Coordinates of C-alpha atoms in Angstrom, one line a residue:
M233 CA -8.6 23.6 -41.2
K234 CA -5.5 25.9 -40.8
F235 CA -3.5 26.4 -37.4
I236 CA -1.2 28.9 -36.6
T237 CA 2.2 27.6 -35.2
K238 CA 5.1 29.3 -33.7
I239 CA 8.0 28.2 -31.2
G240 CA 6.8 26.7 -28.1
N241 CA 8.3 26.5 -24.6
P242 CA 10.4 23.4 -24.2
L243 CA 10.5 23.6 -20.3
V244 CA 6.9 22.2 -19.8
L245 CA 6.5 18.8 -21.8
G246 CA 3.2 17.5 -22.5
A247 CA 0.2 19.5 -23.9
T248 CA -0.3 22.6 -21.9
K249 CA -3.5 24.7 -22.2
L250 CA -2.8 28.6 -22.8
N251 CA -4.9 31.6 -23.0
K252 CA -4.8 31.4 -26.8
G253 CA -4.0 28.0 -27.7
V254 CA -1.9 25.2 -26.6
N255 CA 1.7 24.4 -25.9
F256 CA 3.1 21.0 -27.4
A257 CA 6.1 19.7 -26.1
I258 CA 7.8 16.2 -26.4
A259 CA 11.1 14.7 -25.8
V260 CA 12.3 12.0 -28.3
E261 CA 15.1 9.7 -28.0
E262 CA 18.3 10.7 -29.9
C263 CA 18.0 8.0 -32.5
D264 CA 14.5 9.1 -33.2
K265 CA 13.3 11.3 -36.0
C266 CA 11.4 14.4 -35.5
P267 CA 7.5 13.5 -34.9
T268 CA 4.8 15.3 -36.6
L269 CA 1.8 16.3 -34.5
K270 CA -1.7 15.3 -36.0
I271 CA -4.7 17.1 -34.9
L272 CA -7.7 14.9 -34.5
K273 CA -11.5 15.6 -34.5
K274 CA -12.7 15.1 -30.9
G275 CA -13.4 11.3 -29.9
T276 CA -12.3 10.0 -33.1
Y277 CA -9.3 9.0 -35.3
E278 CA -10.2 11.6 -38.2
E279 CA -7.3 13.6 -38.9
L280 CA -7.8 17.3 -39.4
A281 CA -4.1 18.5 -39.8
E282 CA -0.7 17.4 -39.6
L283 CA 1.8 19.8 -38.0
T284 CA 5.6 19.5 -38.5
F285 CA 8.3 20.7 -35.9
D286 CA 10.9 23.1 -37.7
E287 CA 14.6 23.3 -36.7
K288 CA 13.9 26.3 -34.4
M289 CA 11.4 24.2 -32.5
Q290 CA 14.1 22.0 -31.4
F291 CA 15.7 22.3 -28.0
G292 CA 18.3 19.4 -27.5
N293 CA 15.8 16.4 -27.7
V294 CA 12.7 18.2 -27.1
Y295 CA 10.4 19.7 -29.6
A296 CA 8.2 22.6 -28.5
M297 CA 5.5 24.3 -30.6
E298 CA 2.6 26.6 -29.7
V299 CA -0.7 25.8 -31.7
S300 CA -3.0 28.7 -31.8
D301 CA -6.9 28.3 -31.7
F302 CA -6.8 24.8 -30.7
D303 CA -9.8 24.2 -29.3
T304 CA -9.7 21.5 -26.5
K305 CA -13.4 20.9 -26.9
K306 CA -13.2 19.8 -30.5
Y307 CA -9.6 18.5 -30.8
D308 CA -7.7 15.7 -29.8
Y309 CA -4.1 15.0 -30.9
I310 CA -1.4 12.3 -31.6
Y311 CA 2.3 12.2 -32.5
M312 CA 3.5 10.1 -35.4
N313 CA 6.9 9.2 -36.8
G314 CA 5.9 8.0 -40.2
E315 CA 3.3 5.2 -39.6
H316 CA 4.3 4.7 -35.9
V317 CA 2.7 6.3 -33.0
V318 CA 5.2 8.1 -30.8
P319 CA 3.7 7.9 -27.4
D320 CA 3.5 11.1 -25.5
K321 CA 4.7 10.2 -22.1
Y322 CA 3.4 13.5 -20.2
A323 CA -0.1 13.0 -21.7
K324 CA -2.7 14.0 -18.9
I325 CA -5.7 12.4 -20.5
I326 CA -5.5 9.1 -22.7
N327 CA -8.5 8.5 -24.8
N328 CA -10.2 5.1 -25.9
R329 CA -9.2 3.3 -22.5
D330 CA -12.7 3.1 -21.2
N331 CA -12.9 -0.9 -20.4
F332 CA -10.3 -2.5 -18.6
G333 CA -8.4 -5.3 -20.5
V334 CA -9.4 -4.1 -23.8
R335 CA -6.7 -3.3 -26.4
S336 CA -7.0 0.1 -28.1
V337 CA -4.9 2.8 -29.9
G338 CA -5.0 5.7 -27.6
T339 CA -5.3 9.4 -28.8
Y340 CA -4.7 12.4 -26.1
S341 CA -6.8 15.0 -25.0
V342 CA -5.4 18.1 -23.7
Y343 CA -5.9 18.5 -20.1
E344 CA -7.7 21.5 -18.3
N345 CA -7.5 22.1 -14.6
K346 CA -10.6 23.4 -13.9
Y347 CA -11.2 21.8 -10.3
T348 CA -11.9 23.7 -7.1
W349 CA -10.5 22.0 -4.0
Q350 CA -12.6 22.5 -1.0
E351 CA -10.8 20.2 1.9
E352 CA -8.3 21.2 4.5
K353 CA -4.9 19.3 4.1
V354 CA -4.5 16.1 6.5
Y355 CA -1.5 15.2 8.2
V356 CA -1.2 11.7 9.6
P357 CA 2.3 11.0 11.3
F358 CA 4.0 7.7 10.1
D359 CA 3.9 6.7 13.8
D360 CA 0.3 7.0 13.9
A361 CA -0.7 5.4 10.6
I362 CA -2.8 2.8 10.0
I363 CA -2.5 2.0 6.3
Y364 CA -5.0 0.2 4.2
R365 CA -3.6 -1.2 1.0
M366 CA -6.1 -1.8 -2.2
H367 CA -6.3 -2.5 -5.8
V368 CA -8.9 0.0 -7.1
R369 CA -10.9 -2.4 -9.3
G370 CA -10.7 -5.4 -7.0
F371 CA -12.1 -3.6 -4.0
T372 CA -15.5 -2.8 -4.9
A373 CA -15.7 -5.1 -8.3
H374 CA -17.5 -8.1 -7.0
K375 CA -21.3 -8.2 -7.3
S376 CA -21.3 -8.3 -3.4
S377 CA -19.9 -4.6 -3.0
G378 CA -23.5 -3.1 -2.8
T379 CA -22.1 0.0 -4.8
R380 CA -23.4 1.5 -8.1
Y381 CA -19.7 2.0 -9.1
K382 CA -18.2 -1.1 -9.0
G383 CA -14.3 -1.0 -9.4
T384 CA -13.9 2.9 -9.7
F385 CA -12.8 5.7 -7.9
K386 CA -16.4 6.4 -6.7
G387 CA -16.6 2.8 -5.3
I388 CA -13.9 3.7 -2.8
V389 CA -15.6 6.7 -2.0
S390 CA -18.6 4.9 -1.3
K391 CA -16.7 2.5 1.1
L392 CA -15.0 5.4 3.2
P393 CA -17.4 5.0 6.2
Y394 CA -16.3 1.1 6.2
L395 CA -12.8 2.1 6.3
K396 CA -13.4 5.1 8.9
E397 CA -15.1 2.4 11.2
L398 CA -12.5 -0.1 10.7
G399 CA -9.8 2.3 12.1
V400 CA -7.9 3.1 8.9
N401 CA -6.2 6.5 8.4
V402 CA -4.1 6.1 5.4
I403 CA -5.3 4.6 2.1
E404 CA -2.6 3.0 -0.2
L405 CA -3.5 2.6 -4.0
M406 CA -2.0 -0.1 -6.0
P407 CA -1.3 1.6 -9.6
A408 CA -4.0 3.7 -10.4
Y409 CA -2.4 5.6 -13.4
E410 CA -3.0 4.7 -17.0
F411 CA -0.9 1.4 -17.0
N412 CA -0.8 -0.9 -19.9
E413 CA -2.9 -3.8 -18.7
M414 CA -2.1 -5.9 -21.8
K415 CA 0.8 -8.0 -21.3
S416 CA 1.9 -8.0 -24.9
S417 CA 1.3 -6.3 -28.2
A418 CA -0.1 -9.1 -30.0
L419 CA -3.2 -8.9 -30.9
Q420 CA -4.3 -12.5 -30.5
D421 CA -2.8 -12.3 -26.8
D422 CA -5.7 -11.4 -24.4
S423 CA -3.5 -12.1 -21.1
I424 CA -4.0 -9.5 -18.7
N425 CA -1.6 -7.3 -16.2
Y426 CA -4.0 -7.0 -13.7
W427 CA -2.1 -5.3 -10.9
G428 CA -0.5 -2.6 -12.9
Y429 CA 3.1 -3.3 -12.7
S430 CA 4.2 -2.4 -16.3
D431 CA 4.8 0.6 -18.4
G432 CA 2.3 3.2 -19.2
Y433 CA 1.1 6.9 -18.9
Y434 CA 2.3 8.0 -15.4
F435 CA 0.5 11.3 -15.5
A436 CA -3.0 10.2 -16.3
P437 CA -5.6 8.9 -13.7
K438 CA -6.7 5.3 -15.0
A439 CA -10.0 6.0 -17.2
A440 CA -11.3 2.5 -16.7
Y441 CA -11.2 3.0 -12.9
A442 CA -13.9 5.9 -13.4
S443 CA -17.4 5.5 -13.7
K444 CA -17.4 8.3 -16.4
P445 CA -14.0 7.2 -18.0
K446 CA -13.8 10.8 -20.1
E447 CA -14.1 12.5 -16.4
A448 CA -11.3 10.2 -14.8
S449 CA -9.5 13.3 -13.5
R450 CA -12.5 14.8 -11.8
E451 CA -13.4 11.5 -10.2
F452 CA -9.8 11.0 -9.1
K453 CA -9.9 14.5 -7.5
D454 CA -13.3 14.0 -6.0
M455 CA -12.0 11.0 -4.2
V456 CA -9.0 12.8 -2.9
Q457 CA -11.2 15.1 -1.7
A458 CA -13.7 12.9 0.0
I459 CA -10.7 10.9 1.6
H460 CA -9.3 14.0 3.2
N461 CA -12.6 15.2 4.2
A462 CA -12.8 11.9 6.1
G463 CA -9.5 12.7 8.0
M464 CA -7.5 10.3 5.9
E465 CA -4.4 10.4 3.9
L466 CA -3.9 8.9 0.2
I467 CA -0.6 7.2 -1.2
M468 CA -0.2 6.4 -4.7
E469 CA 2.0 3.3 -5.6
F470 CA 4.1 3.6 -8.9
H471 CA 6.1 1.2 -10.7
F472 CA 8.6 2.9 -12.7
V473 CA 10.1 1.0 -15.4
E474 CA 14.0 0.4 -15.7
D475 CA 14.4 2.9 -18.8
M476 CA 12.5 5.6 -17.4
K477 CA 14.6 9.1 -17.2
P478 CA 15.1 10.5 -13.7
Q479 CA 13.7 13.8 -14.8
V480 CA 10.3 12.1 -15.9
I481 CA 10.1 10.2 -12.6
M482 CA 10.5 13.6 -10.5
D483 CA 8.1 15.5 -12.9
C484 CA 5.7 12.7 -12.3
I485 CA 5.8 12.8 -8.5
R486 CA 5.7 16.5 -8.6
Y487 CA 2.7 16.7 -10.6
W488 CA 0.4 14.1 -8.7
V489 CA 1.3 15.9 -5.5
M490 CA 0.5 19.4 -6.7
E491 CA -2.2 18.6 -9.0
Y492 CA -4.1 15.8 -7.6
H493 CA -3.1 16.7 -3.8
I494 CA -1.9 13.1 -3.0
D495 CA -0.1 12.5 0.2
G496 CA 2.5 9.8 -0.5
V497 CA 4.2 7.9 -2.9
H498 CA 5.3 4.5 -2.8
M499 CA 7.9 3.1 -5.4
N500 CA 10.4 0.7 -6.4
I501 CA 13.7 2.3 -5.4
N502 CA 15.8 0.6 -8.2
T503 CA 14.7 3.2 -10.8
V504 CA 14.2 6.3 -8.5
P505 CA 16.8 9.0 -8.4
V506 CA 16.9 8.8 -4.6
N507 CA 19.0 11.6 -3.9
M508 CA 16.6 14.3 -5.9
L509 CA 13.6 12.7 -4.1
K510 CA 15.2 13.3 -0.9
S511 CA 16.1 17.0 -1.8
D512 CA 13.0 18.1 -3.4
P513 CA 11.5 21.0 -1.4
L514 CA 8.0 20.1 -3.1
L515 CA 8.3 16.8 -1.7
A516 CA 9.4 17.7 1.9
N517 CA 6.2 16.9 3.6
I518 CA 4.7 13.9 1.6
K519 CA 5.0 10.2 2.6
I520 CA 7.8 8.7 0.6
I521 CA 7.8 4.8 0.8
G522 CA 10.7 2.4 -0.8
D523 CA 11.7 -0.9 -0.7
R524 CA 15.4 -0.6 0.3
W525 CA 17.8 0.9 2.3
E526 CA 19.2 3.2 -0.5
L527 CA 16.3 5.5 0.5
V528 CA 18.0 6.6 3.7
S529 CA 21.8 8.0 4.3
Q530 CA 23.5 8.9 7.1
D531 CA 23.2 12.7 6.3
Y532 CA 19.5 12.8 5.9
K533 CA 17.4 15.0 8.0
P534 CA 13.7 14.9 8.5
S535 CA 12.0 18.0 7.2
V536 CA 9.0 17.2 9.3
E537 CA 8.1 16.4 12.9
K538 CA 8.6 12.7 12.0
N539 CA 10.8 12.1 8.8
N540 CA 8.8 11.0 5.8
L541 CA 10.8 8.4 4.5
S542 CA 9.7 4.7 4.9
I543 CA 11.0 1.2 4.0
C544 CA 8.6 -1.5 3.1
H545 CA 9.6 -4.8 2.3
D546 CA 8.7 -8.6 3.1
G547 CA 11.2 -9.1 6.0
F548 CA 8.3 -8.7 9.0
M549 CA 6.1 -10.9 7.1
C550 CA 8.5 -13.9 6.4
T551 CA 9.8 -13.8 10.1
M552 CA 6.2 -13.7 11.3
R553 CA 5.1 -16.4 9.4
R554 CA 8.1 -18.6 10.3
F555 CA 7.6 -17.8 14.1
L556 CA 3.6 -18.2 13.7
K557 CA 4.0 -21.8 12.4
G558 CA 6.3 -22.8 15.0
D559 CA 9.7 -22.7 13.3
E560 CA 12.7 -23.0 15.6
G561 CA 15.5 -20.3 16.2
L562 CA 13.3 -17.3 15.6
V563 CA 12.6 -15.7 19.3
Y564 CA 15.3 -13.1 18.9
E565 CA 14.6 -12.4 15.3
M566 CA 10.9 -12.1 16.0
S567 CA 11.2 -10.2 19.1
S568 CA 13.4 -7.8 17.2
R569 CA 11.0 -7.4 14.5
M570 CA 8.4 -6.4 17.0
K571 CA 10.5 -3.4 18.2
E572 CA 11.9 -2.0 15.0
N573 CA 11.5 1.4 14.2
P574 CA 14.5 3.4 13.2
K575 CA 14.8 7.1 13.7
D576 CA 16.2 7.5 10.0
A577 CA 13.2 5.9 8.3
C578 CA 10.0 3.9 9.6
F579 CA 9.4 0.4 8.7
I580 CA 6.3 -0.5 7.3
N581 CA 5.2 -4.2 8.4
F582 CA 2.7 -6.2 6.8
V583 CA 1.3 -9.9 7.1
S584 CA 0.3 -10.5 3.3
S585 CA 0.9 -8.8 0.0
H586 CA -0.6 -8.8 -3.6
N587 CA 2.1 -11.4 -4.4
S588 CA 2.0 -13.9 -1.3
F589 CA -0.6 -15.9 0.0
T590 CA -3.6 -13.7 1.5
L591 CA -3.5 -14.0 5.2
M592 CA -6.3 -16.4 5.2
D593 CA -4.4 -18.7 2.7
S594 CA -1.1 -18.5 4.7
V595 CA -2.9 -20.5 7.3
S596 CA -4.8 -22.5 4.8
Y597 CA -2.5 -23.9 2.2
D598 CA 0.9 -25.6 2.7
R599 CA 1.8 -24.9 -1.2
K600 CA 1.0 -22.5 -4.2
H601 CA -1.8 -23.5 -6.4
N602 CA -1.5 -21.0 -9.1
E603 CA -2.6 -23.5 -11.9
A604 CA -5.3 -20.7 -13.0
N605 CA -2.5 -18.4 -14.3
G606 CA -1.8 -20.8 -17.2
E607 CA 2.1 -21.5 -16.3
N608 CA 1.7 -24.8 -15.0
N609 CA 2.1 -23.6 -11.6
Q610 CA 5.7 -22.4 -12.4
D611 CA 5.1 -19.0 -11.2
G612 CA 5.0 -17.5 -7.7
S613 CA 7.4 -17.8 -4.8
N614 CA 7.6 -21.3 -3.4
L615 CA 8.6 -20.2 0.0
N616 CA 5.5 -18.9 1.5
Y617 CA 6.2 -19.8 5.1
S618 CA 2.7 -21.1 5.2
W619 CA 1.0 -23.8 7.3
N620 CA -2.4 -25.4 6.7
C621 CA -3.1 -26.1 10.0
G622 CA -3.5 -29.8 9.1
V623 CA -5.6 -29.8 6.1
E624 CA -4.8 -28.5 2.8
G625 CA -7.4 -25.8 1.5
P626 CA -11.1 -25.5 2.6
T627 CA -12.5 -27.6 5.2
R628 CA -15.4 -27.9 7.7
K629 CA -13.4 -29.7 10.3
K630 CA -14.2 -27.5 13.3
R631 CA -10.5 -28.2 14.9
V632 CA -9.0 -27.1 12.1
V633 CA -11.1 -24.0 11.3
E634 CA -10.8 -23.0 14.9
L635 CA -6.9 -23.1 14.5
R636 CA -6.7 -21.0 11.5
R637 CA -8.8 -18.3 13.1
K638 CA -6.7 -18.2 15.9
Q639 CA -3.4 -18.1 13.6
I640 CA -5.0 -15.5 11.8
K641 CA -5.6 -13.3 15.0
N642 CA -1.9 -14.3 16.3
A643 CA -0.8 -12.9 12.9
L644 CA -2.9 -9.6 13.1
S645 CA -1.6 -9.2 16.7
M646 CA 1.8 -9.2 15.9
L647 CA 1.4 -6.8 13.2
F648 CA -0.7 -4.3 15.1
L649 CA 1.2 -4.8 18.4
S650 CA 4.8 -4.2 16.5
Q651 CA 6.6 -0.8 16.5
G652 CA 6.6 -0.3 12.8
V653 CA 3.8 1.1 10.9
P654 CA 1.2 -1.5 10.2
L655 CA 0.0 -2.1 6.4
L656 CA -3.3 -4.1 6.2
M657 CA -3.8 -5.7 2.6
A658 CA -7.7 -5.1 1.7
G659 CA -9.7 -8.2 2.5
D660 CA -7.7 -9.8 5.0
E661 CA -9.7 -8.3 7.7
M662 CA -12.6 -10.3 6.5
G663 CA -10.8 -13.5 5.7
K664 CA -10.1 -13.0 2.0
S665 CA -8.9 -16.2 0.2
C666 CA -7.4 -16.5 -3.5
D667 CA -8.0 -20.3 -3.6
G668 CA -4.2 -20.9 -2.6
N669 CA -3.2 -18.8 -5.6
N670 CA 0.0 -16.6 -4.4
N671 CA 0.3 -14.6 -7.5
P672 CA -3.0 -14.1 -9.5
Y673 CA -1.5 -11.1 -11.5
C674 CA -3.1 -12.1 -14.6
I675 CA -6.6 -12.9 -13.6
D676 CA -9.2 -10.2 -13.7
G677 CA -12.1 -12.1 -11.7
D678 CA -13.5 -13.0 -8.6
I679 CA -10.2 -14.5 -7.4
N680 CA -8.9 -11.1 -6.8
Y681 CA -11.9 -9.4 -6.1
I682 CA -13.0 -8.9 -2.7
N683 CA -16.1 -10.7 -1.8
W684 CA -18.0 -8.5 0.8
N685 CA -20.1 -11.5 1.7
D686 CA -17.1 -12.7 3.5
L687 CA -17.7 -9.8 6.2
K688 CA -20.5 -12.1 7.5
K689 CA -18.8 -15.6 7.0
N690 CA -15.9 -14.1 9.2
K691 CA -17.2 -11.5 11.3
D692 CA -15.1 -12.4 14.3
I693 CA -11.7 -11.7 12.3
Y694 CA -13.4 -8.1 11.1
E695 CA -14.5 -7.6 14.8
F696 CA -10.9 -8.5 16.0
V697 CA -9.1 -6.2 13.5
K698 CA -11.4 -3.3 14.8
Y699 CA -10.6 -3.9 18.1
I700 CA -6.9 -4.3 18.0
I701 CA -6.7 -1.2 15.7
E702 CA -8.4 0.8 18.5
F703 CA -6.2 -0.8 21.4
R704 CA -2.9 0.2 19.4
K705 CA -4.6 4.0 18.7
N706 CA -5.1 4.1 22.7
H707 CA -1.5 2.9 23.8
K708 CA 0.9 5.2 22.3
I709 CA 3.7 3.2 23.6
L710 CA 2.9 0.8 21.0
H711 CA 3.8 3.3 18.3
L712 CA 6.4 5.5 19.5
K713 CA 8.3 8.2 17.1
E714 CA 11.5 6.4 17.7
E715 CA 12.3 2.8 18.4
P716 CA 12.4 2.2 22.0
R717 CA 15.9 2.1 23.8
M718 CA 15.3 -0.9 26.1
M719 CA 16.7 1.3 29.2
D720 CA 15.2 3.3 31.7
Y721 CA 17.0 6.6 30.3
L722 CA 14.2 8.7 32.1
S723 CA 14.3 6.9 35.5
K724 CA 10.8 5.9 35.4
G725 CA 11.5 2.7 37.5
C726 CA 12.0 0.4 34.6
P727 CA 12.7 0.2 30.8
D728 CA 10.5 1.8 28.2
L729 CA 10.8 -1.8 26.6
S730 CA 12.2 -5.2 27.7
I731 CA 12.3 -8.6 26.7
H732 CA 11.6 -11.6 28.8
G733 CA 11.0 -15.3 28.5
I734 CA 8.7 -17.5 30.5
E735 CA 10.6 -16.0 33.5
P736 CA 10.6 -12.4 34.0
W737 CA 13.9 -10.6 33.1
R738 CA 15.3 -13.7 31.4
P739 CA 14.7 -13.9 27.7
D740 CA 15.1 -17.3 26.1
F741 CA 16.8 -17.2 22.7
N742 CA 17.7 -20.6 22.8
Y743 CA 17.2 -22.5 19.3
V744 CA 14.3 -24.6 20.5
S745 CA 12.4 -21.4 22.3
R746 CA 8.9 -20.6 21.0
C747 CA 8.0 -18.1 23.7
F748 CA 8.7 -14.7 24.7
G749 CA 7.3 -11.7 26.5
M750 CA 7.5 -7.8 26.0
L751 CA 6.9 -5.2 29.0
Y752 CA 6.2 -1.7 28.0
N753 CA 6.5 0.8 30.4
E754 CA 3.7 3.6 29.6
A755 CA 5.1 6.0 31.9
Y756 CA 7.2 6.8 28.7
D757 CA 3.9 7.9 27.2
D758 CA 3.1 9.7 30.6
K759 CA 0.6 7.4 31.6
K760 CA 0.2 5.0 34.5
G761 CA 1.0 1.2 34.4
K762 CA 2.5 -1.3 32.0
L763 CA 1.8 -3.5 29.4
Y764 CA 2.9 -7.3 29.2
I765 CA 2.6 -9.1 25.8
M766 CA 3.2 -12.7 25.8
F767 CA 3.7 -14.7 22.6
N768 CA 3.6 -18.8 22.9
M769 CA 4.0 -20.5 19.4
Y770 CA 4.5 -23.9 21.0
W771 CA 2.0 -26.4 20.3
E772 CA 1.5 -27.0 23.9
S773 CA 0.6 -24.5 26.6
Q774 CA 3.1 -22.7 28.8
E775 CA 3.2 -21.3 32.3
F776 CA 4.5 -17.6 32.1
N777 CA 5.6 -16.2 35.5
I778 CA 4.5 -12.7 35.1
P779 CA 6.7 -9.5 36.3
A780 CA 5.6 -8.1 40.0
S781 CA 3.3 -5.2 39.6
E782 CA 3.6 -1.9 41.2
K783 CA 2.1 -1.5 44.5
K784 CA -1.5 -1.3 44.7
M785 CA -1.9 -2.4 41.0
R786 CA -2.6 -5.9 39.4
W787 CA -2.5 -7.2 36.0
K788 CA -5.7 -7.5 34.1
L789 CA -6.1 -9.8 30.9
E790 CA -6.8 -7.0 28.0
F791 CA -7.3 -9.7 25.4
S792 CA -6.2 -13.2 24.4
T793 CA -6.5 -15.0 20.8
A794 CA -7.2 -18.0 22.6
D795 CA -9.6 -17.1 25.4
E796 CA -12.6 -14.9 25.1
K797 CA -14.0 -15.8 28.5
N798 CA -11.7 -14.6 31.0
I799 CA -11.3 -11.3 29.5
D800 CA -11.0 -8.6 31.9
C801 CA -10.1 -10.9 34.7
I802 CA -7.8 -10.0 37.2
V803 CA -4.3 -12.3 36.7
G804 CA -1.9 -13.6 39.3
R805 CA 1.9 -14.2 39.3
V806 CA 1.5 -17.0 37.1
F807 CA -0.5 -17.1 33.7
N808 CA -1.0 -20.4 31.8
M809 CA -0.6 -19.5 28.0
A810 CA -2.7 -21.9 25.6
P811 CA -0.9 -23.2 22.6
R812 CA -0.3 -21.0 19.7
S813 CA -1.7 -17.9 21.3
I814 CA -0.8 -14.5 22.3
A815 CA -2.2 -12.6 25.2
V816 CA -2.0 -8.9 26.5
L817 CA -2.2 -8.0 30.3
R818 CA -2.4 -4.2 31.4
E819 CA -1.7 -2.9 34.9
V820 CA -4.6 -1.5 36.7

């Protein structure tokens, strides 16, 4: 088999289909030798030809060769340096990765874009976003998921009606590119990196997440199109390893935005070229989420109606959990977290994450139980700020079960009533438990899979999440474009937001205080009336004196995490708050 070669284009790395052939361009480290390009029979390791780059094909550390008569339906390729495989980090299709958790030597196929997009572009402003974060495999891999395509992109599509009914409008995927889930290269080591925070091939959708692995690209695009058709956005999470070149990171993000029409990226900022990221015109309208303030600079100017930068870290979760279990000295910090929404970049708030207790476990366990990870319970954080409500782990004690459910609803109330963008970890809306494991990063099994039977078991939690998401959407004052100023700057009669104690207009930031109120003036959203949110994390009931209502208006109880019997009742000037509860009043 003879292939005709000539000097290729070094500006487009990877394997790019041309009219008559394929352009191969690969960047190597300075210390590495020039690799050879081996042409393989499709779907096999059978070598058909070995092509060598000559000195005219070298441009700096890039080697570029154009190969004529390369039939993408008949041939695959791989780069070699002697007996060692040279990875093509720009490869778009990785072969032999069909099964999750199975070690293999991957070859590469040339990617051809033959997809026709039909969806209209969707834009959900950050201040209106309800983010649902999931692991592609874990979302539908459990036998109870009820879908034919368990643990795949198609599985997500089958659950879009469920997410739509829940109220979600943004989906965030944990790493779904071709990451290396085998933690080590040793053949005898079968340990798994389930979450995907490792190196890999950042330009290729993960084949094991497709119902037909060889069509992973098409199935990912089908998923994006279905998500957009449902009026939702898709955010992709990337974990860039420390030695990655800035140009590769930028090329990767651009590629996913342009080729797969994703609507945002979530990244570890320690490796990302932040200034390049913020100044790239191709990324001006996508959501960019990072974990540190380096993402924001004083000279940053939003390029869209609401800026596209957001900060996501565990600050809200840690404060919320400490306040929830009744720790002292947290009223000022918690009330500040509830109103935070800086104009330079949104805050994304969450109450659980992949590397913390689930929401259910945070009210069911005092300490981590990570024995299943095989590290003698030494891995995972020891600072969970959790409280088991009196019994460690599962229990049938009615008093404990009821308290745990109330605490879960308290946590969800703080999340969805905060000004920041709420992010819900998949499964929390149905009481998912990981059996007290706060770091199940190496387990590909039921502990990480969502058990859809929990929907029936914990229907009250699911219904509460639906309700409070709808409540948030119906009250724009709870998710303004900018943080409330806490002053009456438009002369509406009272501030846009004010903080209170059990006495109106007198916040109590004393160390032993565990109560506060938030009065929102909906006139700042061109509506009549006000909202009054009361928080009592004492283990005893507290009497709140309610701010005076406007003339001819009264306070009505919208919802309470402790009292479902008196919903919609009219409230006087004094409201008795049950222990460890949150209540919302609305002026009518």
